[in-house]
XYZ file of C-alpha atoms in Angstrom:
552
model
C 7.900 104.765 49.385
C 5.342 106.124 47.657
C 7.301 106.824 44.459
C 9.150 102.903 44.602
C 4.821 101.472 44.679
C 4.370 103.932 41.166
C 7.954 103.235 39.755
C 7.313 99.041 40.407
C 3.477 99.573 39.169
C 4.662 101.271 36.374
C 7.361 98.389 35.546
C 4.602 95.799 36.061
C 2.234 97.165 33.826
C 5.125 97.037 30.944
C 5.579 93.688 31.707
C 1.852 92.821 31.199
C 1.946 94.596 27.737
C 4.939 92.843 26.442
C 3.600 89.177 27.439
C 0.342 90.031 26.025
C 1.709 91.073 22.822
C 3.801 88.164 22.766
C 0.634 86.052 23.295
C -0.841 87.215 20.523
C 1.916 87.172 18.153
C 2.833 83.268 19.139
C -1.227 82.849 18.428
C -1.547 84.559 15.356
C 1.975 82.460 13.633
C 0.635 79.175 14.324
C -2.559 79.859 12.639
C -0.454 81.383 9.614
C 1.184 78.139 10.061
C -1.331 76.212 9.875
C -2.272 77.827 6.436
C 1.350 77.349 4.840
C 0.484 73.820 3.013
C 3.415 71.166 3.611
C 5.396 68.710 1.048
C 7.403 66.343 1.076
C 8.605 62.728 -0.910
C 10.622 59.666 -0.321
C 11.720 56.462 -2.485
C 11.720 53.202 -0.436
C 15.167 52.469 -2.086
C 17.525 54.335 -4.074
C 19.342 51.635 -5.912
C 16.976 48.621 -7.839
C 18.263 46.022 -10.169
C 16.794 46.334 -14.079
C 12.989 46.097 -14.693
C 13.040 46.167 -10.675
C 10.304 48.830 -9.134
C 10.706 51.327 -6.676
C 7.455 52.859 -4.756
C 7.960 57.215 -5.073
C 5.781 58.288 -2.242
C 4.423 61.800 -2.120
C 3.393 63.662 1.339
C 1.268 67.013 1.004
C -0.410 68.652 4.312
C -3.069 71.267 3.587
C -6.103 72.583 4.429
C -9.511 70.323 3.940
C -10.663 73.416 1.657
C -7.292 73.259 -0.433
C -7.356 71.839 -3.664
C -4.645 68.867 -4.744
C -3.236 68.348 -7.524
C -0.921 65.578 -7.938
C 1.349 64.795 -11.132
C -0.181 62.616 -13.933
C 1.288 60.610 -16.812
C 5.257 59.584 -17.498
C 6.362 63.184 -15.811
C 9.232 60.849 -14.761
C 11.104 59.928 -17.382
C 13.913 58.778 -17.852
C 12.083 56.714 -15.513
C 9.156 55.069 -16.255
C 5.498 55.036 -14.450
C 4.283 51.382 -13.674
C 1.393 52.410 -11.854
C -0.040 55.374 -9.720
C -1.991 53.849 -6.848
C -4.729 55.620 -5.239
C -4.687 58.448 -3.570
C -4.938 58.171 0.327
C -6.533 60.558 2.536
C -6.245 61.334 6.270
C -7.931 63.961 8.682
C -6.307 65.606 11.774
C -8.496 68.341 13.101
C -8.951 71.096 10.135
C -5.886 69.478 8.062
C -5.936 66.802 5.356
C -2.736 64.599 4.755
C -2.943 63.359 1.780
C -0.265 60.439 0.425
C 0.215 59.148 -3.389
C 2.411 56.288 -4.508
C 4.101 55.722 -7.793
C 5.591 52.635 -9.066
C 8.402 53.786 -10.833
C 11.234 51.712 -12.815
C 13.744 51.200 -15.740
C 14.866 48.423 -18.290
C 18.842 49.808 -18.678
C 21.186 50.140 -16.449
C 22.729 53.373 -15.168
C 22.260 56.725 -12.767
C 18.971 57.978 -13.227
C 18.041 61.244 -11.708
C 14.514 61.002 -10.889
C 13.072 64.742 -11.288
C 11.589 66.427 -9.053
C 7.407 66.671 -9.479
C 5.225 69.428 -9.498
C 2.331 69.645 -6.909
C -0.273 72.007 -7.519
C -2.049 73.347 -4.412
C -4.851 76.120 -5.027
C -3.087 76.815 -8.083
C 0.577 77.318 -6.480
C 3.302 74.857 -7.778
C 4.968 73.219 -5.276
C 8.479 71.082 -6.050
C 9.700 67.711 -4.528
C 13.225 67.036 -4.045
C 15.273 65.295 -6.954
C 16.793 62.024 -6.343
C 19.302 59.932 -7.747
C 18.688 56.196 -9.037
C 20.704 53.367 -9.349
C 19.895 50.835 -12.101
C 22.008 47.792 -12.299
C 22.807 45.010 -14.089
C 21.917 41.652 -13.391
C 24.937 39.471 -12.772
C 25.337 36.454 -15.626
C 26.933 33.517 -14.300
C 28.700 31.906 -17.323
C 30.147 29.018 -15.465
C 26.439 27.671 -14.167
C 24.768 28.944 -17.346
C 26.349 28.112 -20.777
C 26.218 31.119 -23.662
C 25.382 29.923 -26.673
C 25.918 32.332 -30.313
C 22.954 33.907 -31.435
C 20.786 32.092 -33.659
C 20.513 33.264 -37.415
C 17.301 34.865 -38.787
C 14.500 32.186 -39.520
C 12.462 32.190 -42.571
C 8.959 32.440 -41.612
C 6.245 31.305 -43.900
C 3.759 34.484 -44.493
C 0.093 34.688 -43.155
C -2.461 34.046 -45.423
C -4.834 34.761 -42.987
C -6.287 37.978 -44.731
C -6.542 36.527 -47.766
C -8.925 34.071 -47.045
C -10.982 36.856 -45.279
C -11.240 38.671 -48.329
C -11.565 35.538 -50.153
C -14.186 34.032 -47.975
C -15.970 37.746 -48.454
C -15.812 37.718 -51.974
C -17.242 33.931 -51.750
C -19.899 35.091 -49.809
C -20.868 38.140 -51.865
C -21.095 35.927 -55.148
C -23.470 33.205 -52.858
C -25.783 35.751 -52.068
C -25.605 37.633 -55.493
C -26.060 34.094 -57.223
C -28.817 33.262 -54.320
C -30.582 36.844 -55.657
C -30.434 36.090 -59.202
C -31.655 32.274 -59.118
C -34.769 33.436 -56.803
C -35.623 36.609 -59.610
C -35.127 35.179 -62.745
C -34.168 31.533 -62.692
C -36.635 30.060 -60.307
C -40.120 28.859 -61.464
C -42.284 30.946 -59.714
C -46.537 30.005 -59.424
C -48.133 30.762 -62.040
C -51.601 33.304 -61.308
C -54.754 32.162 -62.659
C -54.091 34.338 -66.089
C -50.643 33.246 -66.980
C -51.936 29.435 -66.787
C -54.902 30.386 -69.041
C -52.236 31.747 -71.461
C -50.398 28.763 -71.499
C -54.073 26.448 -72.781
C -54.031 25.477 -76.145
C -56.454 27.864 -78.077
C -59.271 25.534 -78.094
C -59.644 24.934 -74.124
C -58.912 28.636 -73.536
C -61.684 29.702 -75.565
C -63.963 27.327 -73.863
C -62.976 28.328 -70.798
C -63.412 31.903 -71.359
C -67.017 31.610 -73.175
C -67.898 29.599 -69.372
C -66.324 32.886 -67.883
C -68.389 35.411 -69.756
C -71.744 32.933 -69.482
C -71.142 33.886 -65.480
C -70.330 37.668 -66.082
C -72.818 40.264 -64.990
C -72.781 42.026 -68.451
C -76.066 40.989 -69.232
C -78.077 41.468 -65.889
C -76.353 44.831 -65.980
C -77.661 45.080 -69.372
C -74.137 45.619 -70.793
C -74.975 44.024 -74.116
C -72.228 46.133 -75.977
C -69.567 44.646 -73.789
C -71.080 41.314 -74.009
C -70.660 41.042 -77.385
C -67.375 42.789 -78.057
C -66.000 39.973 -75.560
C -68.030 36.952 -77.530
C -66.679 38.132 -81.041
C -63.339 38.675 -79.571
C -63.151 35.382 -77.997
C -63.703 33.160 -81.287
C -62.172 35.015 -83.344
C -59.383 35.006 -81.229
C -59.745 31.135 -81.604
C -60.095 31.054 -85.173
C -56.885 33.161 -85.906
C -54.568 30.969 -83.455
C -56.198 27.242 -84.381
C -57.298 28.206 -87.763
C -55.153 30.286 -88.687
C -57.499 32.433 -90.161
C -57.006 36.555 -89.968
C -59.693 37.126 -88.372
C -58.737 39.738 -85.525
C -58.691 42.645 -88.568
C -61.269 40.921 -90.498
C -64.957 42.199 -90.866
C -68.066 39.850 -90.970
C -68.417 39.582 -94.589
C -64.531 39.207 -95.342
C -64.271 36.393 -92.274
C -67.289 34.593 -93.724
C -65.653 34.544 -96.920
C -62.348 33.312 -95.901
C -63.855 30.438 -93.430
C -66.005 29.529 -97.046
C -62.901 29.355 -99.081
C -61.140 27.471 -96.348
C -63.886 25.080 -96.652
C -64.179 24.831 -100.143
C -60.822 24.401 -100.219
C -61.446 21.103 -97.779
C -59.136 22.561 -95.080
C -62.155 23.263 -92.642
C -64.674 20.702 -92.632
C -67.783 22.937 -91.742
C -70.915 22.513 -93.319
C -73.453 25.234 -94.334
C -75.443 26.130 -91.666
C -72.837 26.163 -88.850
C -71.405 29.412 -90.979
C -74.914 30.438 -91.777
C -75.505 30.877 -87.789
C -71.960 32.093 -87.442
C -72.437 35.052 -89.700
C -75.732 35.797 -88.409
C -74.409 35.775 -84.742
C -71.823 38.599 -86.035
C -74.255 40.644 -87.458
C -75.814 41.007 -84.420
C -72.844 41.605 -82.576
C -72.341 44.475 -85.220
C -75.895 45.841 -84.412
C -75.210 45.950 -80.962
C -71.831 47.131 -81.237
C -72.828 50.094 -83.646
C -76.308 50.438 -84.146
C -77.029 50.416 -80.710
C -79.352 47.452 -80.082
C -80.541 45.561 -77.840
C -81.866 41.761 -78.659
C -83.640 39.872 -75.494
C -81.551 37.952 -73.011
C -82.383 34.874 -74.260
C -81.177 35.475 -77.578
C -77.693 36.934 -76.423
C -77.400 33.955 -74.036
C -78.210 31.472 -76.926
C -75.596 33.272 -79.314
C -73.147 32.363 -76.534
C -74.036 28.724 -76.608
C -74.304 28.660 -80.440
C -70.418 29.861 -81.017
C -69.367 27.880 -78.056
C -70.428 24.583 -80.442
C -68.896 27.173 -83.280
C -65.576 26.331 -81.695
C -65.860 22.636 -81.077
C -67.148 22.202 -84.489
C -64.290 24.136 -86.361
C -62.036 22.436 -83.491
C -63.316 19.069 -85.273
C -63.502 20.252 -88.433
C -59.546 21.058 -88.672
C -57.229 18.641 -90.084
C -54.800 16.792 -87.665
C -51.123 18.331 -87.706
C -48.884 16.629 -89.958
C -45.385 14.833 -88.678
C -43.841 18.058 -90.414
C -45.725 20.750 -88.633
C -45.396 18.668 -84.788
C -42.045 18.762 -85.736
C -41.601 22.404 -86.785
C -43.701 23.416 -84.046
C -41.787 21.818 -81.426
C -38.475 23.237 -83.470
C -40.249 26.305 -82.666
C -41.061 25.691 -79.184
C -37.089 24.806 -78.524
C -35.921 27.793 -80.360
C -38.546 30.151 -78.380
C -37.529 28.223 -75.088
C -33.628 29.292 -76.527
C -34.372 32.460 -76.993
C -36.285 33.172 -73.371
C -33.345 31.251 -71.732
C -30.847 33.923 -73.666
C -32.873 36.871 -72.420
C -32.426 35.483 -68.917
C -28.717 35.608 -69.169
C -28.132 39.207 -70.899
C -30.487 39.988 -68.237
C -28.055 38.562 -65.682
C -25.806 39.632 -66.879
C -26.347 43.394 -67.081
C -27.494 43.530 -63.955
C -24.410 41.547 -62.127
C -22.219 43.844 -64.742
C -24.129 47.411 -63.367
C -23.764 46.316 -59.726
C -20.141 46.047 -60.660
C -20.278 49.341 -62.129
C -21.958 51.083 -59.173
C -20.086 49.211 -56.731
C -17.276 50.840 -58.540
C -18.297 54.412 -59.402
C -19.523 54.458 -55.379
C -15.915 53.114 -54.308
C -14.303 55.984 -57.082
C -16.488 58.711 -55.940
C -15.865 58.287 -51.802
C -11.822 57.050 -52.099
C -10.928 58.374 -55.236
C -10.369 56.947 -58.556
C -6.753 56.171 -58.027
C -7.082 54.789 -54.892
C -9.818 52.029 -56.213
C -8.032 51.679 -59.581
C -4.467 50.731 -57.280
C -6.493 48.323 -54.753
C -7.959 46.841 -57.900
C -4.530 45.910 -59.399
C -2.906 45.531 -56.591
C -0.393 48.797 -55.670
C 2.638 47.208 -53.720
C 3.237 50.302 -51.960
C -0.663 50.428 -51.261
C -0.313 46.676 -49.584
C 2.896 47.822 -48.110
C 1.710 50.523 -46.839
C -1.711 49.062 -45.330
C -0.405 45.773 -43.799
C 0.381 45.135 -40.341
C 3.427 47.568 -39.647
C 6.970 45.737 -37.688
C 8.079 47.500 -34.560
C 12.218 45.941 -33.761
C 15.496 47.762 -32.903
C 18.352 46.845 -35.222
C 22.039 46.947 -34.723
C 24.221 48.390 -31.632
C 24.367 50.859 -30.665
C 20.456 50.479 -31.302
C 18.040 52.237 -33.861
C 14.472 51.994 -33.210
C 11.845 52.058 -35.859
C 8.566 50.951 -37.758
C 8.614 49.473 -40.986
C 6.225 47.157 -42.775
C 8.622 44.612 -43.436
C 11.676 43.010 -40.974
C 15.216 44.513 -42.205
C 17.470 41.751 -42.952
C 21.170 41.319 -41.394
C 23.608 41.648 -44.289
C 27.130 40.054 -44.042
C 29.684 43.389 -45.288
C 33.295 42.548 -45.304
C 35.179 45.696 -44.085
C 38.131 46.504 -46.159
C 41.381 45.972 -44.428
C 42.114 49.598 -44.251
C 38.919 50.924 -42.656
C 39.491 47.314 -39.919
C 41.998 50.002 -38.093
C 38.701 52.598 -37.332
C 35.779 50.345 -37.089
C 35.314 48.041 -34.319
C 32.176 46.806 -36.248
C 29.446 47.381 -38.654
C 25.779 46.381 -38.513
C 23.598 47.216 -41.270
C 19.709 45.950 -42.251
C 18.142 46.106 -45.487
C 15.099 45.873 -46.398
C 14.386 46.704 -51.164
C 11.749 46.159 -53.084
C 12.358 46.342 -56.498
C 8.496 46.900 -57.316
C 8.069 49.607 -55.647
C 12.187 51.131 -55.574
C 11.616 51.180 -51.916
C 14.899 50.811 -49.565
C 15.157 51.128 -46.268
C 18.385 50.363 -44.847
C 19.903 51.056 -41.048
C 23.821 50.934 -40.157
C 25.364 50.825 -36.446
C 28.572 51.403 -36.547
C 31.091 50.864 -33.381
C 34.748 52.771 -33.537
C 37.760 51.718 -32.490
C 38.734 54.556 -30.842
C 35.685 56.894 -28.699
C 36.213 59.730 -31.352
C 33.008 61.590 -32.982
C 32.141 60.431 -36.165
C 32.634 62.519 -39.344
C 28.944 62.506 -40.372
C 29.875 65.014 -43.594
C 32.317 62.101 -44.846
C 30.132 58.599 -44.414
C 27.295 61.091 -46.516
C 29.256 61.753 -49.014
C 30.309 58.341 -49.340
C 26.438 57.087 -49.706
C 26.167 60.067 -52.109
C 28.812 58.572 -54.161
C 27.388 55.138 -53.984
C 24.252 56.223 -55.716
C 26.509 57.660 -58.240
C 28.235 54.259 -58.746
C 24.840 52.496 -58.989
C 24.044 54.743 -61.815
C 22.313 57.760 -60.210
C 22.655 61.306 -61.671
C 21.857 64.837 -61.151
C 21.671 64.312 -57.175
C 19.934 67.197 -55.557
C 21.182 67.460 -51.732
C 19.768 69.028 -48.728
C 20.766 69.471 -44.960
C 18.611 70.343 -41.868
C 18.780 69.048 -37.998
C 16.535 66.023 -36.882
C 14.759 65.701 -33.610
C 12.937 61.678 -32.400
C 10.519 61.480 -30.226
C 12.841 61.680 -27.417
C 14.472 64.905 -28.458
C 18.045 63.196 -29.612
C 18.785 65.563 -32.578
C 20.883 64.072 -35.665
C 21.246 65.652 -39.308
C 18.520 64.975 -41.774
C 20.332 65.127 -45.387
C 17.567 64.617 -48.072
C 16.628 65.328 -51.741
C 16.029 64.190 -55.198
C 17.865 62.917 -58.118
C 17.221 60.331 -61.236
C 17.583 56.645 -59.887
C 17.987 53.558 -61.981
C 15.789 50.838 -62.155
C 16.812 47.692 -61.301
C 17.822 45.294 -64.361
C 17.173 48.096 -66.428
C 18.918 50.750 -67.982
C 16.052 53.182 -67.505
C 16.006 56.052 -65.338
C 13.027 57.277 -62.499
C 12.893 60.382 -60.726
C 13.495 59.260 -56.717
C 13.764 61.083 -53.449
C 16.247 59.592 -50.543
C 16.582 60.516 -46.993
C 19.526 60.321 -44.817
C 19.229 60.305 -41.017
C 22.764 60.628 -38.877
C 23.271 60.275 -35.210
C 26.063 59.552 -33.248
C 28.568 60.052 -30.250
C 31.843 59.219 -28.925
C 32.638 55.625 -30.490
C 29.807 55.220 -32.294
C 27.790 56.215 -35.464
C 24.225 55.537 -36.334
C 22.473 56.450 -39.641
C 19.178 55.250 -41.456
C 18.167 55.500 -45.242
C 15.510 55.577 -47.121
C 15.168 55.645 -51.056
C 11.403 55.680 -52.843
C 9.923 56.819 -56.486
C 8.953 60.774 -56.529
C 5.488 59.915 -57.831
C 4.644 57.191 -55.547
C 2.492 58.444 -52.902
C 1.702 55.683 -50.595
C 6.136 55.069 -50.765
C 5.861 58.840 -49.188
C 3.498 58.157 -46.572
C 5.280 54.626 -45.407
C 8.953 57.428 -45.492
C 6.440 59.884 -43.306
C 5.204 57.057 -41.239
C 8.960 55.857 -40.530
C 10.664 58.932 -39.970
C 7.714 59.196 -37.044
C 8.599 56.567 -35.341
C 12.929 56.382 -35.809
C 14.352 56.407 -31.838
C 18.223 55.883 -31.362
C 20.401 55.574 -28.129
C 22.764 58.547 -26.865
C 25.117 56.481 -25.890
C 26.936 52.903 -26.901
């Protein structure tokens, strides 16, 4: 008995180990369960109709400390991303469940596989499942609904919108430079106080100025030296513009002796003792001037008065102006008047002429010389390439692609042995004989779903270049990637082109893109002058943005 009580003890304590190690195993999974983060994503419909949206949900369970990362952008393409709504968040105990939406959806019809996303979780990628997509067609009922042809292209008259900006700006620019010129040099301004003392006749402005120096301070400053430099100055100023009598250069002697033979001559009616006074009012002035004296006030201030009645005297004394000199004078007057008026517009023009100048040295030194001299005469490929670009698909099966100008439809007759392999042919020119610029596109549908022999339909638009008068063709091959990633053969080079209506011959470049598939063939071309430079960057700018279909 004793041994069965140890034997069953024994058992029971076994028992109690394995259920406690169970215990603690169960325990310890779910909380390295709980720490495993969770994913998973759902469409609310697998099949939509086209430009119809379907709503991608996205599940992810982790821990509140994980960090989410949820896909951005069109990661779903061939789908496309309407819209990626908010992200919403819910808490259950220590766990976060967080949900995101995308509206997806697609303008053609077909099976779409929508890929599956990346999640990023702490760093760790984790996948959602792929799903297939449905796209159809919407159903055209011809019997309700009649079909009408497709309407031809439509001539639309061009914009002229920018050029009455620029035109309004130059407008503008001339206003305000006229504006600036009228209010500088044109418009009578006010006179100051010395320019309408210039304009006196000589007898009031040497009144005038004897009344200015009888209030000056020159004599209470005892500044008899400059008091009588100013007095001598002022009448003989007077006398050389009314008299017309050198008297500016003259000493006192030789000015007395001209006024004396003036009046002997009976030009200047002055008698004896108004020159007698006059010469004795000079010497003085010479004293003072040279010998350093100094008469009393009252004799400097009476010398003032006695050549202010100096002036009036010789003013009376000299003969009235003939009908010949008025006449010549105001001949004079006109021509001076002519003259100023002439100065004006050199003036004007020099300066209007320099801002030109600097306007375009500025416009040289921060574009280029080139680019101004092209703007200034008007570079077609410069307007081509700066005017509001085109964005259309032409042909089917469609290409896709930029231009700055619409290609136009062309009517091409197929030959009746080539009716037998082409369903039909779609091509779109755009040339412009200014600038040699083509760019063409051809769609071409087979009869038959066969590839198409790109090597053959090149060599044919080699040979046309030929029969158009081209020479020395230089030819190059290398593969083609769009945007998308379709890949097509590039053919390109160089050769001598001929001008249109001419017999002369320029130095071109071409480029020949080819795509294609079963049934169908797809090429674009562009031709440009080597040295043109803005024709390169519109080629650069179109070869950027050409996008064709994989399939007819």
């Amino acid at each position: 008995m004793k041994n069965e009580k140890v034997i069953q003890n024994y058992y029971k304590s076994q028992v109690l180990r394995c259920m406690v190690a169970c215990l603690i195993f169960i325990c310890a999974f779910q909380g390295f369960s709980q720490n495993i983060p969770s994913v998973r994503s759902e469409v609310d419909t697998t099949s939509i109709k086209i430009g119809e949206q379907i709503n991608f949900k996205v599940t992810v369970e982790a821990d509140s400390t994980a960090q989410v990362i949820f896909p951005e952008g069109q990661t779903f393409s061939p789908l496309e991303t309407v819209e990626a709504f908010a992200t919403d968040t819910t808490k259950k105990s220590d766990r976060y469940t967080l949900q995101k939406i995308y509206a997806l959806t697609q303008f053609d019809s077909g099976s779409y596989k929508l890929p599956a996303q990346r999640i990023e979780i702490d760093g760790k990628g984790y996948f959602t499942d792929s799903l297939e997509i449905e796209v159809a067609n919407i159903p055209v009922d011809t019997l309700a609904q009649k079909m009408y042809d497709i309407k031809p292209l439509m001539e639309v008259q061009k914009s002229n919108t920018q050029f009455w900006k620029i035109l309004l700006g130059i407008l503008i620019g001339l206003v305000v430079l006229g504006g600036l010129i009228y209010w500088f040099f044109f418009r009578k301004k006010p006179l100051t106080e010395a320019e309408k003392e210039a304009l006196l006749p000589p007898y009031d402005r040497a009144l005038l100025e004897l009344k200015k120096l009888e209030n000056s301070k020159y004599l209470i400053q005892d500044e008899y030296k400059e008091y009588y430099t100013e007095l001598t100055a002022i009448v003989r100023s007077y006398l050389e513009e009314d008299a017309h009598v050198s008297a500016l250069e003259s000493t006192t002697d030789e000015l007395i002796t001209k006024l004396e033979m003036l009046k002997d001559a009976g030009e200047l009616k002055l008698d004896h003792d108004t020159l007698h006074q006059f010469k004795r009012i000079l010497q003085t002035a010479d004293l003072v001037k040279f010998a350093k004296s100094k008469p009393d006030t009252t004799v400097a201030e009476q010398d003032r008065k006695s050549i202010e009645q100096i002036v009036i005297k010789t003013h009376d004394a000299l003969p009235e102006p003939t009908e010949e000199e008025l006449m010549e004078q105001e001949e004079y007057l006109e021509e001076l008047a002519r003259k100023q008026q002439r100065k004006k517009w050199v003036l004007t023009a020099g300066i209007a002429v320099g801002a030109i100048l600097i306007a375009i040295v500025s416009l040289a030194a921060y574009y280029g010389p080139g680019y101004v001299w092209d703007t200034v005469t008007g570079n077609a490929s410069k307007r081509l390439l700066e005017k509001e670009w085109v964005s259309s698909s032409y042909g089917y099966p469609p290409i896709d692609l930029e231009t700055p100008e619409v290609l136009v439809r062309q009517n091409i007759k197929l030959p009746p042995e080539a009716k037998a392999n082409i369903q039909e042919l779609q091509t779109f020119i755009y040339q412009n004989d200014a600038t040699l610029l083509t760019i063409a596109t051809t769609s071409t549908t087979f009869a038959q779903p066969v590839e198409p022999d790109h090597e053959k339909t090149i060599e044919q638009l080699l040979k046309n270049f030929e029969k158009k008068g081209a020479k020395n063709i230089i030819t190059k091959q290398e593969e083609f990637s769009t945007i998308t990633g379709v890949k097509g053969i590039k053919t390109y080079g160089s050769g001598k082109f001929k001008v249109p209506d001419s017999s002369k011959l320029v130095t071109g470049k071409y480029v020949i893109l080819s795509f294609g598939g079963k049934g169908f063939q797809q090429q674009v071309l562009l031709t440009w002058q080597e040295d043109d430079t803005y024709a390169q960057e519109i080629v650069d700018r179109i070869l950027k943005t050409v996008e064709v279909k994989t399939e007819a």
